Amino acid sequence: MRTVISRLIHSTPSISRLNATVVSISGRNLCTDSNKVDGPFKVEEAETVNVPPLPTEKLLVLGGNGFVGSHICREALDRDLSVASLSRSGRSSLHDSWATNVAWYKGNLLSTDSLKEALNGVTAVISCVGGFGSNSYMYKINGTANINAIRAASDQGVKRFVYISAADFGVVNYLLRGYYEGKRASETELLTRFPYGGVILRPGFIYGTRSVGSMKIPLGVIGSPLEMVLQVAKPLNQIPLVGPLLTPPVNVTAVAKVAVRAATDPVFPPGIIDAYGIQRYSQHKSN
């Protein structure tokens, strides 16, 4: 009996060797010798991947050297956007430092060729183009010129288009028929071509400091008090014919802020924003 037990003992692997074998299988960093441990794995450095920078938003402002357009250019530059402007006179006559950071183009929107170079690399357009004169002239400037721009931007693959239109003023609409018919024709074209990225701003009287040559005209002296009074008189705006005359004025800075936000914020709702909406959106902090 003793002989059988002795043979069984000598024929069984030692516990230490068995443990070493198991550990060797389950963990490659340990050697088969139970008393030694391999050094840590050599981890190779991950390969460096050059991630391209995020694409820069490039904004084209049509009529960027005008009263509203110049404020929009400055607002866009303050938000670190790349800004270009196209207008009939080209470079702005303003000597402000921000003007040197805008790419100025000279062109006429009644000729579609004017837009080809200016639209290169553009992701959004804001149009401030408009004017007064005879009915036929007003329709051309407020209607045909903007329709040409909307179509060219759509064909170029521009993501968003913001149009600075005008509020209805009741009886005034009949007196300036060409002006409003042109504006509404442009709005229809915009909503058709940019159903998900077209925004129409309809401010009333836009006030702020307007530069005329070397003179600065402080329109806010009149506009600011009127805005405060007419904001609370909103129900009177529903009176037929004369009610729209009570549409409150809007600060040019508010128009510029909302226009730039609408042109660059992909979740900004498309459609028509009236004077009250412009005021409301201008008070919201943009991301």
Coordinates of C-alpha atoms in Angstrom, one line a residue:
M1 CA 0.0 0.0 0.0
R2 CA 2.8 2.4 0.9
T3 CA 4.4 1.6 -2.5
V4 CA 1.2 2.6 -4.4
I5 CA 0.8 5.9 -2.5
S6 CA 4.5 6.8 -3.1
R7 CA 4.1 6.2 -6.8
L8 CA 1.0 8.5 -7.0
I9 CA 2.8 11.3 -5.2
H10 CA 5.9 11.2 -7.5
S11 CA 3.8 10.9 -10.7
T12 CA 1.6 14.2 -9.9
P13 CA 3.1 17.6 -10.9
S14 CA 4.0 19.8 -8.0
I15 CA 1.5 22.4 -7.0
S16 CA 4.0 25.2 -7.7
R17 CA 4.6 24.0 -11.2
L18 CA 0.9 23.6 -11.9
N19 CA 0.2 27.1 -10.7
A20 CA 3.0 28.5 -12.8
T21 CA 1.5 26.8 -15.9
V22 CA -2.0 28.1 -15.3
V23 CA -0.7 31.7 -14.7
S24 CA 1.5 31.4 -17.8
I25 CA -1.6 30.6 -19.9
S26 CA -3.9 33.3 -18.4
G27 CA -1.4 36.0 -18.2
R28 CA 1.4 36.3 -20.8
N29 CA 3.4 38.8 -18.7
L30 CA 4.3 36.1 -16.2
C31 CA 7.0 33.5 -16.9
T32 CA 6.8 29.7 -16.2
D33 CA 9.0 30.1 -13.2
S34 CA 6.7 30.8 -10.2
N35 CA 9.4 33.0 -8.6
K36 CA 9.9 35.4 -11.5
V37 CA 7.6 38.0 -13.1
D38 CA 8.2 39.4 -16.6
G39 CA 8.6 43.2 -17.0
P40 CA 5.6 45.2 -18.2
F41 CA 4.6 45.1 -21.8
K42 CA 6.2 47.6 -24.1
V43 CA 3.3 49.8 -25.3
E44 CA 4.0 51.4 -28.7
E45 CA 2.9 55.1 -29.0
A46 CA -0.2 55.7 -30.9
E47 CA 0.2 57.1 -34.3
T48 CA -0.4 60.8 -34.5
V49 CA -3.4 61.7 -36.7
N50 CA -3.5 65.2 -38.2
V51 CA -7.1 66.3 -37.8
P52 CA -8.0 69.0 -40.3
P53 CA -9.4 72.2 -38.7
L54 CA -13.1 72.8 -38.7
P55 CA -14.3 74.7 -41.8
T56 CA -14.5 78.4 -41.3
E57 CA -17.9 80.0 -41.8
K58 CA -17.7 82.6 -44.6
L59 CA -20.4 85.2 -44.8
L60 CA -21.3 87.3 -47.9
V61 CA -23.1 90.5 -47.1
L62 CA -24.9 92.0 -50.1
G63 CA -24.9 95.8 -49.6
G64 CA -22.4 95.6 -46.8
N65 CA -21.2 99.2 -47.1
G66 CA -24.7 100.6 -46.3
F67 CA -26.2 101.6 -43.0
V68 CA -27.5 98.1 -42.0
G69 CA -24.9 96.2 -44.0
S70 CA -22.0 97.8 -42.3
H71 CA -23.4 96.9 -38.9
I72 CA -23.9 93.3 -40.0
C73 CA -20.3 93.1 -41.3
R74 CA -19.0 94.4 -37.9
E75 CA -21.2 92.0 -36.0
A76 CA -20.0 89.0 -38.1
L77 CA -16.3 90.0 -37.6
D78 CA -16.9 90.3 -33.8
R79 CA -18.0 86.6 -34.0
D80 CA -14.7 85.7 -35.8
L81 CA -16.4 85.0 -39.1
S82 CA -14.8 85.4 -42.5
V83 CA -16.7 88.3 -44.1
A84 CA -17.0 89.5 -47.7
S85 CA -19.3 92.2 -49.2
L86 CA -20.6 92.9 -52.6
S87 CA -22.2 96.2 -53.6
R88 CA -22.3 98.6 -56.6
S89 CA -19.8 100.9 -55.1
G90 CA -17.5 98.2 -53.7
R91 CA -15.3 99.2 -50.7
S92 CA -16.9 101.0 -47.9
S93 CA -16.2 104.7 -47.5
L94 CA -16.0 104.2 -43.7
H95 CA -12.5 104.5 -42.2
D96 CA -13.2 102.3 -39.2
S97 CA -10.6 99.7 -38.5
W98 CA -13.0 96.7 -39.0
A99 CA -13.5 97.7 -42.6
T100 CA -10.0 96.5 -43.5
N101 CA -10.9 92.9 -42.5
V102 CA -13.7 92.6 -45.1
A103 CA -13.1 91.4 -48.6
W104 CA -14.9 94.0 -50.7
Y105 CA -16.3 93.2 -54.1
K106 CA -17.8 95.6 -56.6
G107 CA -20.7 94.4 -58.7
N108 CA -24.3 94.8 -59.8
L109 CA -26.9 92.1 -58.8
L110 CA -28.9 92.8 -61.9
S111 CA -26.0 91.0 -63.6
T112 CA -25.6 87.4 -62.3
D113 CA -21.9 87.4 -63.4
S114 CA -21.2 89.8 -60.6
L115 CA -21.8 87.1 -58.0
K116 CA -19.6 84.3 -59.2
E117 CA -16.3 85.3 -57.6
A118 CA -17.9 86.8 -54.4
L119 CA -19.8 83.5 -53.7
N120 CA -16.7 81.4 -53.8
G121 CA -16.4 79.4 -50.5
V122 CA -19.4 81.2 -49.0
T123 CA -21.6 79.3 -46.5
A124 CA -24.2 81.9 -45.9
V125 CA -25.5 85.1 -47.5
I126 CA -27.3 88.2 -45.9
S127 CA -28.9 90.6 -48.3
C128 CA -29.5 94.2 -47.3
V129 CA -30.1 95.3 -50.9
G130 CA -33.0 97.7 -51.4
G131 CA -33.8 101.2 -52.6
F132 CA -36.4 103.8 -53.5
G133 CA -37.4 105.5 -56.7
S134 CA -40.0 104.9 -59.4
N135 CA -42.2 101.8 -59.1
S136 CA -40.3 100.0 -61.9
Y137 CA -36.9 100.9 -60.3
M138 CA -38.0 99.8 -56.9
Y139 CA -39.2 96.5 -58.2
K140 CA -35.8 95.9 -59.9
I141 CA -33.7 96.8 -56.8
N142 CA -35.9 95.2 -54.1
G143 CA -37.1 92.3 -56.3
T144 CA -35.1 91.3 -59.4
A145 CA -31.7 92.0 -57.8
N146 CA -32.4 89.9 -54.7
I147 CA -34.1 87.1 -56.7
N148 CA -30.9 86.9 -58.9
A149 CA -28.8 86.7 -55.7
I150 CA -31.1 84.0 -54.1
R151 CA -31.0 81.8 -57.2
A152 CA -27.2 82.2 -57.6
A153 CA -26.6 81.3 -54.0
S154 CA -28.9 78.3 -54.2
D155 CA -27.1 77.0 -57.4
Q156 CA -23.8 77.5 -55.6
G157 CA -24.8 75.3 -52.7
V158 CA -25.0 78.0 -50.0
K159 CA -26.5 76.7 -46.8
R160 CA -28.4 79.7 -45.5
F161 CA -29.8 83.0 -46.9
V162 CA -31.1 85.8 -44.8
Y163 CA -33.0 88.6 -46.4
I164 CA -33.6 92.0 -44.7
S165 CA -37.1 92.8 -45.9
A166 CA -39.6 95.4 -44.5
A167 CA -42.6 95.4 -42.3
D168 CA -46.0 96.1 -43.8
F169 CA -47.1 99.6 -43.2
G170 CA -50.7 99.4 -44.3
V171 CA -51.6 102.4 -46.5
V172 CA -47.9 103.0 -47.2
N173 CA -47.7 99.7 -49.1
Y174 CA -50.0 101.3 -51.8
L175 CA -47.9 104.4 -52.0
L176 CA -44.7 102.4 -52.5
R177 CA -46.2 99.6 -54.6
G178 CA -43.0 98.8 -56.5
Y179 CA -41.0 98.7 -53.3
Y180 CA -43.3 96.2 -51.5
E181 CA -44.1 94.1 -54.6
G182 CA -40.3 93.6 -55.1
K183 CA -39.8 92.7 -51.4
R184 CA -42.6 90.2 -51.4
A185 CA -41.4 88.6 -54.7
S186 CA -38.0 88.2 -53.2
E187 CA -39.5 86.6 -50.1
T188 CA -41.4 84.1 -52.1
E189 CA -38.3 83.1 -54.1
L190 CA -36.3 82.7 -50.9
L191 CA -38.8 80.5 -49.2
T192 CA -39.0 78.4 -52.4
R193 CA -35.2 78.0 -52.9
F194 CA -34.3 77.8 -49.2
P195 CA -37.2 76.1 -47.4
Y196 CA -34.9 75.0 -44.5
G197 CA -32.3 77.7 -44.5
G198 CA -34.1 80.9 -45.5
V199 CA -34.9 83.6 -43.0
I200 CA -36.7 86.8 -43.7
L201 CA -36.4 89.7 -41.3
R202 CA -39.2 92.3 -41.4
P203 CA -38.2 95.3 -39.3
G204 CA -40.0 98.6 -39.4
F205 CA -38.0 101.8 -39.0
I206 CA -34.4 100.9 -38.3
Y207 CA -32.6 103.4 -36.1
G208 CA -29.0 103.9 -35.0
T209 CA -26.2 106.3 -35.8
R210 CA -26.1 106.7 -39.5
S211 CA -22.9 108.0 -41.2
V212 CA -23.4 110.4 -44.1
G213 CA -19.9 111.4 -45.3
S214 CA -18.2 112.9 -42.3
M215 CA -21.5 113.5 -40.5
K216 CA -23.1 111.1 -38.0
I217 CA -26.9 111.3 -37.7
P218 CA -28.1 109.9 -34.3
L219 CA -31.4 108.4 -35.4
G220 CA -31.7 106.8 -32.0
V221 CA -32.8 110.1 -30.5
I222 CA -36.1 109.5 -32.2
G223 CA -36.2 105.8 -32.7
S224 CA -35.3 104.6 -29.1
P225 CA -38.2 106.4 -27.3
L226 CA -40.6 105.3 -30.1
E227 CA -39.6 101.7 -29.7
M228 CA -40.3 101.8 -26.0
V229 CA -43.7 103.3 -26.5
L230 CA -44.9 101.2 -29.5
Q231 CA -43.7 97.9 -28.0
V232 CA -46.5 98.2 -25.4
A233 CA -49.0 99.3 -28.0
K234 CA -48.8 96.0 -29.9
P235 CA -52.6 95.3 -29.8
L236 CA -53.1 98.6 -31.8
N237 CA -51.0 97.1 -34.6
Q238 CA -54.1 95.0 -35.6
I239 CA -56.2 98.0 -36.6
P240 CA -56.8 97.7 -40.4
L241 CA -54.9 100.1 -42.7
V242 CA -53.5 102.4 -40.0
G243 CA -52.5 99.8 -37.4
P244 CA -49.3 98.7 -39.1
L245 CA -48.0 102.3 -38.9
L246 CA -47.6 101.6 -35.2
T247 CA -45.0 98.9 -35.8
P248 CA -42.2 99.7 -33.3
P249 CA -38.7 100.9 -34.6
V250 CA -35.8 98.5 -34.2
N251 CA -32.2 99.2 -33.3
V252 CA -29.8 98.5 -36.1
T253 CA -27.6 96.6 -33.7
A254 CA -30.5 94.2 -32.9
V255 CA -31.1 93.7 -36.6
A256 CA -27.4 92.9 -37.2
K257 CA -27.2 90.4 -34.3
V258 CA -30.3 88.5 -35.4
A259 CA -29.2 88.5 -39.0
V260 CA -25.8 87.1 -38.3
R261 CA -27.2 84.5 -35.9
A262 CA -29.9 83.4 -38.4
A263 CA -27.1 83.0 -41.1
T264 CA -24.8 80.9 -38.9
D265 CA -27.0 79.0 -36.5
P266 CA -28.2 75.8 -38.2
V267 CA -31.1 75.4 -35.7
F268 CA -32.4 79.0 -36.2
P269 CA -36.0 78.5 -37.5
P270 CA -36.6 79.4 -41.1
G271 CA -39.4 81.7 -42.1
I272 CA -40.5 85.3 -41.4
I273 CA -39.4 87.2 -38.3
D274 CA -41.3 90.5 -37.6
A275 CA -40.1 93.5 -35.6
Y276 CA -41.3 92.0 -32.3
G277 CA -39.4 88.7 -33.1
I278 CA -36.3 90.6 -34.0
Q279 CA -36.3 92.3 -30.6
R280 CA -36.9 89.0 -28.9
Y281 CA -34.2 87.1 -30.7
S282 CA -31.7 89.9 -30.2
Q283 CA -32.0 89.5 -26.4
H284 CA -31.2 85.8 -26.5
K285 CA -27.5 84.9 -26.1
S286 CA -26.3 83.1 -29.1
N287 CA -24.0 80.0 -28.7

